[in-house]
PDB file of C-alpha atoms and ligand atoms in Angstrom:
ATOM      1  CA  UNK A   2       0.000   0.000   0.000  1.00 77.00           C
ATOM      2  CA  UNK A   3       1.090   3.369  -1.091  1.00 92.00           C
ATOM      3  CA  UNK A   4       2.871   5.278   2.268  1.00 97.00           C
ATOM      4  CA  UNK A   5       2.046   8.833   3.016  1.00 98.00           C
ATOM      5  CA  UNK A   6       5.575  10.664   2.494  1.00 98.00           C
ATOM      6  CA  UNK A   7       6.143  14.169   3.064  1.00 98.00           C
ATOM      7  CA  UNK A   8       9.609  15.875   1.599  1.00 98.00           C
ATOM      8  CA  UNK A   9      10.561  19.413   3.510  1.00 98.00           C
ATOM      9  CA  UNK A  10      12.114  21.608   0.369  1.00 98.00           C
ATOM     10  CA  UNK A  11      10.866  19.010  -2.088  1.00 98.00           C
ATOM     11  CA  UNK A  12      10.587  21.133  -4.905  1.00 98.00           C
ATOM     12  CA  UNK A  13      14.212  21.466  -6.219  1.00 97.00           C
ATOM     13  CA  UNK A  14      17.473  19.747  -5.696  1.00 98.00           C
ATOM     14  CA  UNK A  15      18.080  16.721  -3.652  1.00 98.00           C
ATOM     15  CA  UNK A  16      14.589  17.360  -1.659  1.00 98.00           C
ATOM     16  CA  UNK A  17      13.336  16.964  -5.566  1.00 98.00           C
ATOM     17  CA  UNK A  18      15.353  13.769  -6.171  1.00 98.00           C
ATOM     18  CA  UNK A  19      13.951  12.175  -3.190  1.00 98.00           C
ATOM     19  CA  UNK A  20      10.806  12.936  -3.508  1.00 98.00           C
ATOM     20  CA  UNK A  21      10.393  11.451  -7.288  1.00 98.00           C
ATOM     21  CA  UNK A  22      12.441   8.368  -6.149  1.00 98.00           C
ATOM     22  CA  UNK A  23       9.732   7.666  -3.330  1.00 98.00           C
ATOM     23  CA  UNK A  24       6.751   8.459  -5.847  1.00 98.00           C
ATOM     24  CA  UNK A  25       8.265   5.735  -8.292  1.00 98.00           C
ATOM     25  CA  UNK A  26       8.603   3.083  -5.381  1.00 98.00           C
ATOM     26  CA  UNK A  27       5.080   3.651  -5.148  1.00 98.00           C
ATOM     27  CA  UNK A  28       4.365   6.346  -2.228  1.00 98.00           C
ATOM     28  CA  UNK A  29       2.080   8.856  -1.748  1.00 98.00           C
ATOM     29  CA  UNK A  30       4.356  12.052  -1.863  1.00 98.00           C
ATOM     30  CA  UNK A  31       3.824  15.655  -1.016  1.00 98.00           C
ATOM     31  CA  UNK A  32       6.669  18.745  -1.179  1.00 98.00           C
ATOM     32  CA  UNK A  33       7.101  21.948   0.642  1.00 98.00           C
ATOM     33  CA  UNK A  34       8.027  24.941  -1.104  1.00 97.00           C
ATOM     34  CA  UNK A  35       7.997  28.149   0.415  1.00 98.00           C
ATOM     35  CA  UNK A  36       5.884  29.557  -2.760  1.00 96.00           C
ATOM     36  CA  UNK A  37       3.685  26.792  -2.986  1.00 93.00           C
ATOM     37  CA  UNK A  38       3.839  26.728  -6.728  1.00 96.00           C
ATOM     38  CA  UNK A  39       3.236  24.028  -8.518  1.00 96.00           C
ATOM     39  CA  UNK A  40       6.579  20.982  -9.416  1.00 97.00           C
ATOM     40  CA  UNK A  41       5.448  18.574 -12.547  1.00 95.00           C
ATOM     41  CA  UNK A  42       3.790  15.328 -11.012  1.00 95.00           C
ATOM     42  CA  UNK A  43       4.053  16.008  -7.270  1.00 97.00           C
ATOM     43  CA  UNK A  44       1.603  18.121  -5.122  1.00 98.00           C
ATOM     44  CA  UNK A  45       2.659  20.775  -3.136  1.00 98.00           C
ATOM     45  CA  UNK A  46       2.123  22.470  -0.144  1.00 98.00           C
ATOM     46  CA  UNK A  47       3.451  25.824   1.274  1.00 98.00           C
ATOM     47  CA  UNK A  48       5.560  25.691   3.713  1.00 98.00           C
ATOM     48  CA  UNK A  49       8.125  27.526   6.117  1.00 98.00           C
ATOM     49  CA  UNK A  50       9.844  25.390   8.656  1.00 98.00           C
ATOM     50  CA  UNK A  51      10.261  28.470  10.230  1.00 98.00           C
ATOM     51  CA  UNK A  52       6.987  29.001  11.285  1.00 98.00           C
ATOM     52  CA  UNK A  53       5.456  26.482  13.416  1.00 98.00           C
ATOM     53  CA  UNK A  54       1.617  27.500  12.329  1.00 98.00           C
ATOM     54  CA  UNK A  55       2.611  27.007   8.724  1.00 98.00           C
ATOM     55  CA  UNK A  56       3.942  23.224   9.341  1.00 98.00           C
ATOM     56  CA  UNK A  57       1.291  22.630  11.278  1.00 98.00           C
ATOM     57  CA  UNK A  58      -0.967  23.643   8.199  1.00 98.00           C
ATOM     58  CA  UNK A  59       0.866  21.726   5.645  1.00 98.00           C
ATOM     59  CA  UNK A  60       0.658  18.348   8.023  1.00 98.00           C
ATOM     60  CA  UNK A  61      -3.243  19.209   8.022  1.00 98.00           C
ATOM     61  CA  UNK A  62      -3.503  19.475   4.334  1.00 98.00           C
ATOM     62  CA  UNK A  63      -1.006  16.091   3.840  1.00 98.00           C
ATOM     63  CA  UNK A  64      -3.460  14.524   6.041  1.00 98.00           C
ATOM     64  CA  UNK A  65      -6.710  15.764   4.450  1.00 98.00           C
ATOM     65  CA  UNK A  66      -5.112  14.505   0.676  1.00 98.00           C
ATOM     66  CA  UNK A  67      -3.217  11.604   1.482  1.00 98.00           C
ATOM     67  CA  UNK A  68      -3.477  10.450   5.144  1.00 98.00           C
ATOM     68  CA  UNK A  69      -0.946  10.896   7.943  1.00 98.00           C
ATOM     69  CA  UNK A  70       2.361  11.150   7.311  1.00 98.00           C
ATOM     70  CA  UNK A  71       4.015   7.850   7.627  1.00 98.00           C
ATOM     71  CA  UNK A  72       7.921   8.943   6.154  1.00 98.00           C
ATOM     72  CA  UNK A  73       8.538  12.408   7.071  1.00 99.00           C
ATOM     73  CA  UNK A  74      11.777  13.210   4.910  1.00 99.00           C
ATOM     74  CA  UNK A  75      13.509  16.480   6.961  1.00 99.00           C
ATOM     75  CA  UNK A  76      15.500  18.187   3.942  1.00 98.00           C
ATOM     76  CA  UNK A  77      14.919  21.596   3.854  1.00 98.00           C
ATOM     77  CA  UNK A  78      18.260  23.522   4.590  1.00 98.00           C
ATOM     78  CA  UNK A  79      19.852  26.856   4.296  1.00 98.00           C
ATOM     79  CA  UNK A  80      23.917  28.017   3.955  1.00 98.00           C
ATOM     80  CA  UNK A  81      24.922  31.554   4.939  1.00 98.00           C
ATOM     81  CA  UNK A  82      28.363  31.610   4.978  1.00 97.00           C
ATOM     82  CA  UNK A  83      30.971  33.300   6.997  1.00 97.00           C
ATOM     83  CA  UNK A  84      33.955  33.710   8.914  1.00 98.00           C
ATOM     84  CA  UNK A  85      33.395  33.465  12.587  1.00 98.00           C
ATOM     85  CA  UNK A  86      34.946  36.838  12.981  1.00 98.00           C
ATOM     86  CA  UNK A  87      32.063  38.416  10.432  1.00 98.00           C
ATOM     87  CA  UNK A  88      29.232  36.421  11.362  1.00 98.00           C
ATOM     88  CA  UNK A  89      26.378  37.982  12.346  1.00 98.00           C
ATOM     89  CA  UNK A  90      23.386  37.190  15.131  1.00 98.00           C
ATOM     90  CA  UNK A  91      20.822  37.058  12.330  1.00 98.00           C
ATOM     91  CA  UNK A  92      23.436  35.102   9.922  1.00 98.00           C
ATOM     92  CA  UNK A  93      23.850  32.466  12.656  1.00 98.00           C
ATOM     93  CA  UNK A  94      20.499  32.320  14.093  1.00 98.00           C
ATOM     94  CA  UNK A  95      19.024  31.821  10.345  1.00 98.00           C
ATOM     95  CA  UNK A  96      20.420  28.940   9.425  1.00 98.00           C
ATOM     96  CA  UNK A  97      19.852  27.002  13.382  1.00 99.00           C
ATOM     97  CA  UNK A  98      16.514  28.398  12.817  1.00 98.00           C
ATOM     98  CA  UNK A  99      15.982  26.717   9.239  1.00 98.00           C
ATOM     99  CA  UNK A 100      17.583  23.630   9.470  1.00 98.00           C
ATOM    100  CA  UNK A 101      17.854  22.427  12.989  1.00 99.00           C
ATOM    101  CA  UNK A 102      14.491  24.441  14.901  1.00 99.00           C
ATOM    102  CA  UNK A 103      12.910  23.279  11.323  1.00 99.00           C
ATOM    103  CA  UNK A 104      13.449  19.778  11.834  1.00 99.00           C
ATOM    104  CA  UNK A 105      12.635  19.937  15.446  1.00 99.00           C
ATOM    105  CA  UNK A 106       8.912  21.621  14.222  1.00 99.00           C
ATOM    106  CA  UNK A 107       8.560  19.512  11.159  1.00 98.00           C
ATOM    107  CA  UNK A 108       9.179  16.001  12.974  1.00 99.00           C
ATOM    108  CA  UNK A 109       7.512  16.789  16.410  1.00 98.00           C
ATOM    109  CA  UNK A 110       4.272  17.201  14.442  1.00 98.00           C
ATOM    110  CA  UNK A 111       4.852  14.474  12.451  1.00 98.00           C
ATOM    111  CA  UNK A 112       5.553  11.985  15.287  1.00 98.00           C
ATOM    112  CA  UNK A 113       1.308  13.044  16.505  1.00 97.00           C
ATOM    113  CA  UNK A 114       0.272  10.814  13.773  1.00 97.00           C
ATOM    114  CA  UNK A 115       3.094   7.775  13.558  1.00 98.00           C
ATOM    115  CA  UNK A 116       2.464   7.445  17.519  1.00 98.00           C
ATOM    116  CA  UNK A 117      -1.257   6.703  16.765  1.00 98.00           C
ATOM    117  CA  UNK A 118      -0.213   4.405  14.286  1.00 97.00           C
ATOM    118  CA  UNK A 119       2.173   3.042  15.723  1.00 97.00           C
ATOM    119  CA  UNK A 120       4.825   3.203  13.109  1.00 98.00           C
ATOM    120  CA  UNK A 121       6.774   5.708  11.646  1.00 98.00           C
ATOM    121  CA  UNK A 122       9.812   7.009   9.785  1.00 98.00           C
ATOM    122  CA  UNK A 123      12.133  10.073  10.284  1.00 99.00           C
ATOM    123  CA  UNK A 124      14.703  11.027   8.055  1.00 99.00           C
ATOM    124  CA  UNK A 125      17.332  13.856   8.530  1.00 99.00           C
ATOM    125  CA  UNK A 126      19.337  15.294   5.780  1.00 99.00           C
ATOM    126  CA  UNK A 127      22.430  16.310   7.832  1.00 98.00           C
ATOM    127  CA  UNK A 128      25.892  17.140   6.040  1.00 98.00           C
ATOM    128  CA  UNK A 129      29.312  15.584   6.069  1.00 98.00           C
ATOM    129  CA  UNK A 130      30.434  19.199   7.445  1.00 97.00           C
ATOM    130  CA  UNK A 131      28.361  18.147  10.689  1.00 98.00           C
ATOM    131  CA  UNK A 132      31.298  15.862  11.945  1.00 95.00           C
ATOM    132  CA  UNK A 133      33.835  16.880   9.955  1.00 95.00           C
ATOM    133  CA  UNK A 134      33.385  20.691  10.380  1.00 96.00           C
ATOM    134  CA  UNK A 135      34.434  23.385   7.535  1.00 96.00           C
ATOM    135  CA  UNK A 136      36.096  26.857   7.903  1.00 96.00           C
ATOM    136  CA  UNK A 137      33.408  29.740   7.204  1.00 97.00           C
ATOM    137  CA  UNK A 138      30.049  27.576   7.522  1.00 98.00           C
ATOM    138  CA  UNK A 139      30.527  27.318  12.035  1.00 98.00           C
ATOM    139  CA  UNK A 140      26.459  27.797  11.953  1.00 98.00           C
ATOM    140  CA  UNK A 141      25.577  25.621   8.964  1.00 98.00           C
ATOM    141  CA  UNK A 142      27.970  22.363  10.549  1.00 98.00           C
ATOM    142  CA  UNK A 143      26.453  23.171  13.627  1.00 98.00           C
ATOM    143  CA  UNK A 144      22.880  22.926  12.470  1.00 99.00           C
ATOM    144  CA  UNK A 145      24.338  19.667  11.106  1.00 98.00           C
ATOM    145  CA  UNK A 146      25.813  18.132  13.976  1.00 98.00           C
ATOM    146  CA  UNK A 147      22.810  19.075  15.772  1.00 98.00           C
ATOM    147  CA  UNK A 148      20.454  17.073  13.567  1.00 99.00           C
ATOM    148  CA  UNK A 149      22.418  13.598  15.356  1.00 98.00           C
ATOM    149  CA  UNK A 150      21.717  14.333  18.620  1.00 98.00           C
ATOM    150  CA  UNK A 151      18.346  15.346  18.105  1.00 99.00           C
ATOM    151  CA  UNK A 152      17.555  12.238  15.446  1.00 99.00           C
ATOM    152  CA  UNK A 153      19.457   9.895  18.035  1.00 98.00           C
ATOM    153  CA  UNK A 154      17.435  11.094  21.080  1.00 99.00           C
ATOM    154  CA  UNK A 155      14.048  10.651  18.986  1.00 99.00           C
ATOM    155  CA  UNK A 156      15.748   6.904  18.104  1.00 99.00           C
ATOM    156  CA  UNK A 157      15.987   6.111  21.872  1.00 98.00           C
ATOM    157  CA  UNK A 158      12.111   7.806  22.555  1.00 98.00           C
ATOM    158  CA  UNK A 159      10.208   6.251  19.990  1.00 98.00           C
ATOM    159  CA  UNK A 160      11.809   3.020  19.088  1.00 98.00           C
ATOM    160  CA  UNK A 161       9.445   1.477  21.331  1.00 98.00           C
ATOM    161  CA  UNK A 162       6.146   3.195  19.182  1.00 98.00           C
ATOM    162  CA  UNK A 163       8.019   1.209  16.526  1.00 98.00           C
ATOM    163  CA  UNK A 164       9.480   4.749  15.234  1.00 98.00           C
ATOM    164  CA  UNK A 165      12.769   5.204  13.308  1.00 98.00           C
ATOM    165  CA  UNK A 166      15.075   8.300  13.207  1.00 99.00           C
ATOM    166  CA  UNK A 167      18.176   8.272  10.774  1.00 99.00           C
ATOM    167  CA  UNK A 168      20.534  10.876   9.388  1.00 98.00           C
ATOM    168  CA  UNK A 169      21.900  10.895   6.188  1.00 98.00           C
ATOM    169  CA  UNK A 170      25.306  12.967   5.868  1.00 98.00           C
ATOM    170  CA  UNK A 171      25.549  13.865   2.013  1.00 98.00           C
ATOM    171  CA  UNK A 172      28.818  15.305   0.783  1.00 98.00           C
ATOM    172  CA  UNK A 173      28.957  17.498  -2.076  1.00 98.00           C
ATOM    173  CA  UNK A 174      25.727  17.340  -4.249  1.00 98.00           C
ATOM    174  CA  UNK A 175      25.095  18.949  -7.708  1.00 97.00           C
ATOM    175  CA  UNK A 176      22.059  21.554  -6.466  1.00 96.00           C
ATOM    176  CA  UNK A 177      21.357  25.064  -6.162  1.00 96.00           C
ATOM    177  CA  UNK A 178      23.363  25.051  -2.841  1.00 94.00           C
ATOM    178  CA  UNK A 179      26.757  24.235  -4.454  1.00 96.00           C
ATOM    179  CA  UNK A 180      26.331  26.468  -7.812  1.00 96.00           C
ATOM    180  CA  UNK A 181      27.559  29.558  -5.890  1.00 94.00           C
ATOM    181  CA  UNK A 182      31.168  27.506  -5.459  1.00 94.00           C
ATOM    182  CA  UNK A 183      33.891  29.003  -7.633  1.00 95.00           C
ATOM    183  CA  UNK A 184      35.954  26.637 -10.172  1.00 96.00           C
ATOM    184  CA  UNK A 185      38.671  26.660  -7.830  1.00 97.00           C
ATOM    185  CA  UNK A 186      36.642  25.967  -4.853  1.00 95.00           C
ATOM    186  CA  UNK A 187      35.249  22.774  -6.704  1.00 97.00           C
ATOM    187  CA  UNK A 188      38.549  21.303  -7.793  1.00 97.00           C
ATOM    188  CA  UNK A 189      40.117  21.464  -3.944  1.00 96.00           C
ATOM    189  CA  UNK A 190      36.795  19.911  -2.753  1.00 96.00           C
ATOM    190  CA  UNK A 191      37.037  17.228  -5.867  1.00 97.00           C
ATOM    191  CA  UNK A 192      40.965  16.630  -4.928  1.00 98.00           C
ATOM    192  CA  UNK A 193      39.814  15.942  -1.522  1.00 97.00           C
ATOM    193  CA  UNK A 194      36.594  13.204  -2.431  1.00 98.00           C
ATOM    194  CA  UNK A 195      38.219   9.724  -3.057  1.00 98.00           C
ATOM    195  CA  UNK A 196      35.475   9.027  -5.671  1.00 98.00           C
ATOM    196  CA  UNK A 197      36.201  12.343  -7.155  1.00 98.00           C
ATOM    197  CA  UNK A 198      33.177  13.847  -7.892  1.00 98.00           C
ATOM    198  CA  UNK A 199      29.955  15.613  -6.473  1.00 98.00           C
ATOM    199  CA  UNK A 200      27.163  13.316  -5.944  1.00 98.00           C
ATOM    200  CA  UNK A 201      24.167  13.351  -8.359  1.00 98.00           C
ATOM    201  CA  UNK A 202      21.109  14.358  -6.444  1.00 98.00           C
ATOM    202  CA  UNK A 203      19.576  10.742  -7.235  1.00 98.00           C
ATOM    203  CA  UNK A 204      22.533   9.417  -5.247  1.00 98.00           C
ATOM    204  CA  UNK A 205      21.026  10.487  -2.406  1.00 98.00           C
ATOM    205  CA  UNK A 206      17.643   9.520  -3.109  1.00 98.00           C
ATOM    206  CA  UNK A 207      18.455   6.130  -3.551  1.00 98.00           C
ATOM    207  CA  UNK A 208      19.880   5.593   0.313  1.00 98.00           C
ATOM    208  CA  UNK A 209      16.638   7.882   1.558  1.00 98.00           C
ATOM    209  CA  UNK A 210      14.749   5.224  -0.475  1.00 98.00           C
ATOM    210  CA  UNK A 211      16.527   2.349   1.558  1.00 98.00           C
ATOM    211  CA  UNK A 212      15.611   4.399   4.664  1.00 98.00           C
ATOM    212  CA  UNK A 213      12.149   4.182   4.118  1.00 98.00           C
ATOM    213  CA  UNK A 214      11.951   0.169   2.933  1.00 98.00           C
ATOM    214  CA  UNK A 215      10.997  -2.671   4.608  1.00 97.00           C
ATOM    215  CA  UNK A 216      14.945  -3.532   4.032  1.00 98.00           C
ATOM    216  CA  UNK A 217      15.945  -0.689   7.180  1.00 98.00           C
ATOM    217  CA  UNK A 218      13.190  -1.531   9.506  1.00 98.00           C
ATOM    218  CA  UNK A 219      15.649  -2.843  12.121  1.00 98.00           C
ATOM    219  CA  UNK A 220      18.558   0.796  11.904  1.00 98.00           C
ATOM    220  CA  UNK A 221      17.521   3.264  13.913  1.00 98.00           C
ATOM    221  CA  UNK A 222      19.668   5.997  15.393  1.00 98.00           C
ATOM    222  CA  UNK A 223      22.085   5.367  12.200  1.00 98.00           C
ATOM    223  CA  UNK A 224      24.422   8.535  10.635  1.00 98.00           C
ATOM    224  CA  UNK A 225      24.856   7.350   6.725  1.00 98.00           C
ATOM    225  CA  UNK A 226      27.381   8.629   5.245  1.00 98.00           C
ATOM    226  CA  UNK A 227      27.003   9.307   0.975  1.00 98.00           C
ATOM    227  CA  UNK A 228      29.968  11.201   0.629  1.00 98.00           C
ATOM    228  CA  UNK A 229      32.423   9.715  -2.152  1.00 98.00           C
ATOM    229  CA  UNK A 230      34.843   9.023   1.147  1.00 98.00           C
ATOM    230  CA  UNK A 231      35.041  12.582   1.875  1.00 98.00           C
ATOM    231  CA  UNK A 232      34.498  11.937   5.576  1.00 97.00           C
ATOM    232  CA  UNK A 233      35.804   8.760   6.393  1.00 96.00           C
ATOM    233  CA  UNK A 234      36.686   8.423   9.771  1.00 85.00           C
ATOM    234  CA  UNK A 235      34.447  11.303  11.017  1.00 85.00           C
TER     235      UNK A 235
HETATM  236  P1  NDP B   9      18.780  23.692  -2.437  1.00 81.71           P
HETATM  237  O1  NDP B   9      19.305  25.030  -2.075  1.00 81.71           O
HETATM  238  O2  NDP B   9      18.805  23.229  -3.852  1.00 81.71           O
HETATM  239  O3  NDP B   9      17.291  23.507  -1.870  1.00 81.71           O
HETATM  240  C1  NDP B   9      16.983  23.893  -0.555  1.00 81.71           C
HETATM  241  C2  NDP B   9      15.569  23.502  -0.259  1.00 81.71           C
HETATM  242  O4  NDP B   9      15.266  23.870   1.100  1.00 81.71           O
HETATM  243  C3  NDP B   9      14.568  24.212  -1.163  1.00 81.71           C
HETATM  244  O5  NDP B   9      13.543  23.320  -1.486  1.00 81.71           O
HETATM  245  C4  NDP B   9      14.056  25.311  -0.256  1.00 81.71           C
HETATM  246  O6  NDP B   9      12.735  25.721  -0.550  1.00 81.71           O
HETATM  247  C5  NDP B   9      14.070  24.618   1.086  1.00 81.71           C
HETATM  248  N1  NDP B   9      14.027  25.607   2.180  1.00 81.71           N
HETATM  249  C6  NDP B   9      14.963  26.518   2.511  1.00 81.71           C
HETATM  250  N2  NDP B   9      14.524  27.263   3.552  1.00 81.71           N
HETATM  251  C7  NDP B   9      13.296  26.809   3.883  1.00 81.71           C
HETATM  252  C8  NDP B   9      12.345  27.159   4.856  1.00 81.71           C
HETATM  253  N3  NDP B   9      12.553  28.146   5.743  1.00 81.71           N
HETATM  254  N4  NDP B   9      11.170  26.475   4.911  1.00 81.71           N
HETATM  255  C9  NDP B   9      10.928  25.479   4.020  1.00 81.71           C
HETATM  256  N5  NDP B   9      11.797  25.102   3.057  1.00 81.71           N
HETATM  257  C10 NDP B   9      12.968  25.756   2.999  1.00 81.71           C
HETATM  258  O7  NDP B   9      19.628  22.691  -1.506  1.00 81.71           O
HETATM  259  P2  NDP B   9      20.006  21.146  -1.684  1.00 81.71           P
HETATM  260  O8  NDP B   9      18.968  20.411  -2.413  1.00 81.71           O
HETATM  261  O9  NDP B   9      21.411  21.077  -2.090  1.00 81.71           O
HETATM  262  O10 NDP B   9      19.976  20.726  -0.128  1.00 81.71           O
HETATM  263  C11 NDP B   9      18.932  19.986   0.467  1.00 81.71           C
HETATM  264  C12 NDP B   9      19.400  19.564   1.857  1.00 81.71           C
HETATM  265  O11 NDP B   9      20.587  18.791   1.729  1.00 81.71           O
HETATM  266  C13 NDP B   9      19.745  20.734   2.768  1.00 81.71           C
HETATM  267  O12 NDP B   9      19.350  20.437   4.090  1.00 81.71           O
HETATM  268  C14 NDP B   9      21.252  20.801   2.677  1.00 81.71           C
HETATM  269  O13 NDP B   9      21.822  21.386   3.807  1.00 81.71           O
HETATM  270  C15 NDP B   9      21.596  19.337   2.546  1.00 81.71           C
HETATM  271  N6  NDP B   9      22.898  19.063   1.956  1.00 81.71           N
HETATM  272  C16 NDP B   9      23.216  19.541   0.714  1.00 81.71           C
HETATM  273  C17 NDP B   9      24.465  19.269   0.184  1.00 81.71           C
HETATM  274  C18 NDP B   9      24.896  19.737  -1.156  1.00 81.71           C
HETATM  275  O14 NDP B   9      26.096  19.601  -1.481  1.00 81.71           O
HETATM  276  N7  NDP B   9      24.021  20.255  -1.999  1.00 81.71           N
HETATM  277  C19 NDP B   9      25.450  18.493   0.949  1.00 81.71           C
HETATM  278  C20 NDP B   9      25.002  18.035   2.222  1.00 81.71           C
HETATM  279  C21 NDP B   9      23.770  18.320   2.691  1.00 81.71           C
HETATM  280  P3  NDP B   9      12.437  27.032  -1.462  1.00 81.71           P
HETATM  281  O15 NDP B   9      12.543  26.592  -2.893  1.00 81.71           O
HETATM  282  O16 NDP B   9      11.053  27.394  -1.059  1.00 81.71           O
HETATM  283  O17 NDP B   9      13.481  28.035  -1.123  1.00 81.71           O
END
């Protein structure tokens, strides 16, 4: 039977990727933009995981279309890069805001509905900078490494509601997010990846995908690395 998925920042990039993977394994998948507009063969709903009313309204309207939300895939993320030195309160607070207080929003209201039913995905898209840390992002990697200890504290209070929580730590992905990099910026971070290359957004997908099978029922509490190597040992 089709699952009801819901993909944070599903409309573009890896968020995208995952969310077309799921709909050809056979789910039931809604995105979150912020604009709400429409992305070819996926509904939509708007969405700020800043705003706690606003998740709360897309969960409502995921449940209305497609019943509650059985694989909640946490992807929506922001980078606002700096040195420490230069980095402001509202550049810091931002990105914690987005992508760690937007998990914290987006799964505690999704964990309502898997209680009931007693089962019950979560799925974090963290970062290999999380672990590994990375000079001028101190407030994205922290976001990052924050994801684990939240995702591993949900593992240890829900397992028993038959609940998972995972983290995936992507390396370097071809999205919007990495565009901005210059040429030369790409080659050190290429010279660095044992496979030698940025991940394909579909890459990623494909381990979310395992997250969500039958095949993972039994990891909870797991960090996955997809990283071409980058972060080995970290
Ligand atoms: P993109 O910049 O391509 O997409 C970001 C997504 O997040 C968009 O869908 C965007 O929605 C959404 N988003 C941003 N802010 C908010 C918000 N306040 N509320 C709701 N949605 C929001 O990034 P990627 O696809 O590359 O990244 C996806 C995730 O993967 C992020 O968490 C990122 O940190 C992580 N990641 C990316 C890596 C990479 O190399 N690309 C590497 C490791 C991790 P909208 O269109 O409305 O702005």
């Amino acid at each position: 039977m089709a699952r009801s998925v819901l993909v944070t920042g599903g409309n573009r990039g890896i968020g995208l990727a995952v969310a077309r993977r799921l709909a050809a394994d056979g789910d039931a998948v809604t995105v979150t933009s912020r604009s709400g507009d429409p992305v070819q063969g996926l509904a939509v709903v708007p969405c700020d995981v800043r705003d706690a009313t606003s998740v709360d309204e897309a969960f409502s309207a995921v449940e209305t279309a497609q019943g509650p939300v059985e694989v909640l895939v946490s992807n929506a993320g922001v980078t606002k890069d700096q040195l420490l030195a230069l980095m402001s309160e509202d550049d810091f607070s931002y990105v914690l805001d987005t992508n760690l207080a937007g998990a914290y929003r987006t799964a505690k209201r999704a964990v309502r509905g898997m209680m009931r039913q007693r089962r019950g995905r979560l799925i974090f898209i963290s970062s290999v900078v999380g672990l590994y840390g990375s000079g001028g992002q101190a407030n994205y990697a922290a976001s990052k490494a924050g994801l684990v200890g939240f995702a591993r504290s949900l593992a240890r209070e829900l397992g028993s509601r038959n609940i998972t929580s995972n983290v995936i730590a992507p390396g370097f992905v071809e999205s919007d997010m990495t565009a901005v990099l210059s040429q030369e910026r790409r080659k050190e971070i290429i010279g660095a990846v044992p496979l030698g290359r940025f991940a394909a957004a579909e890459e990623i997908a494909g381990v979310v995908s395992f997250l969500a099978s039958d095949a993972a029922a039994y990891m909870t509490g797991a960090v996955i690395p997809v990283d071409g190597g980058l972060g080995m040992g970290h």
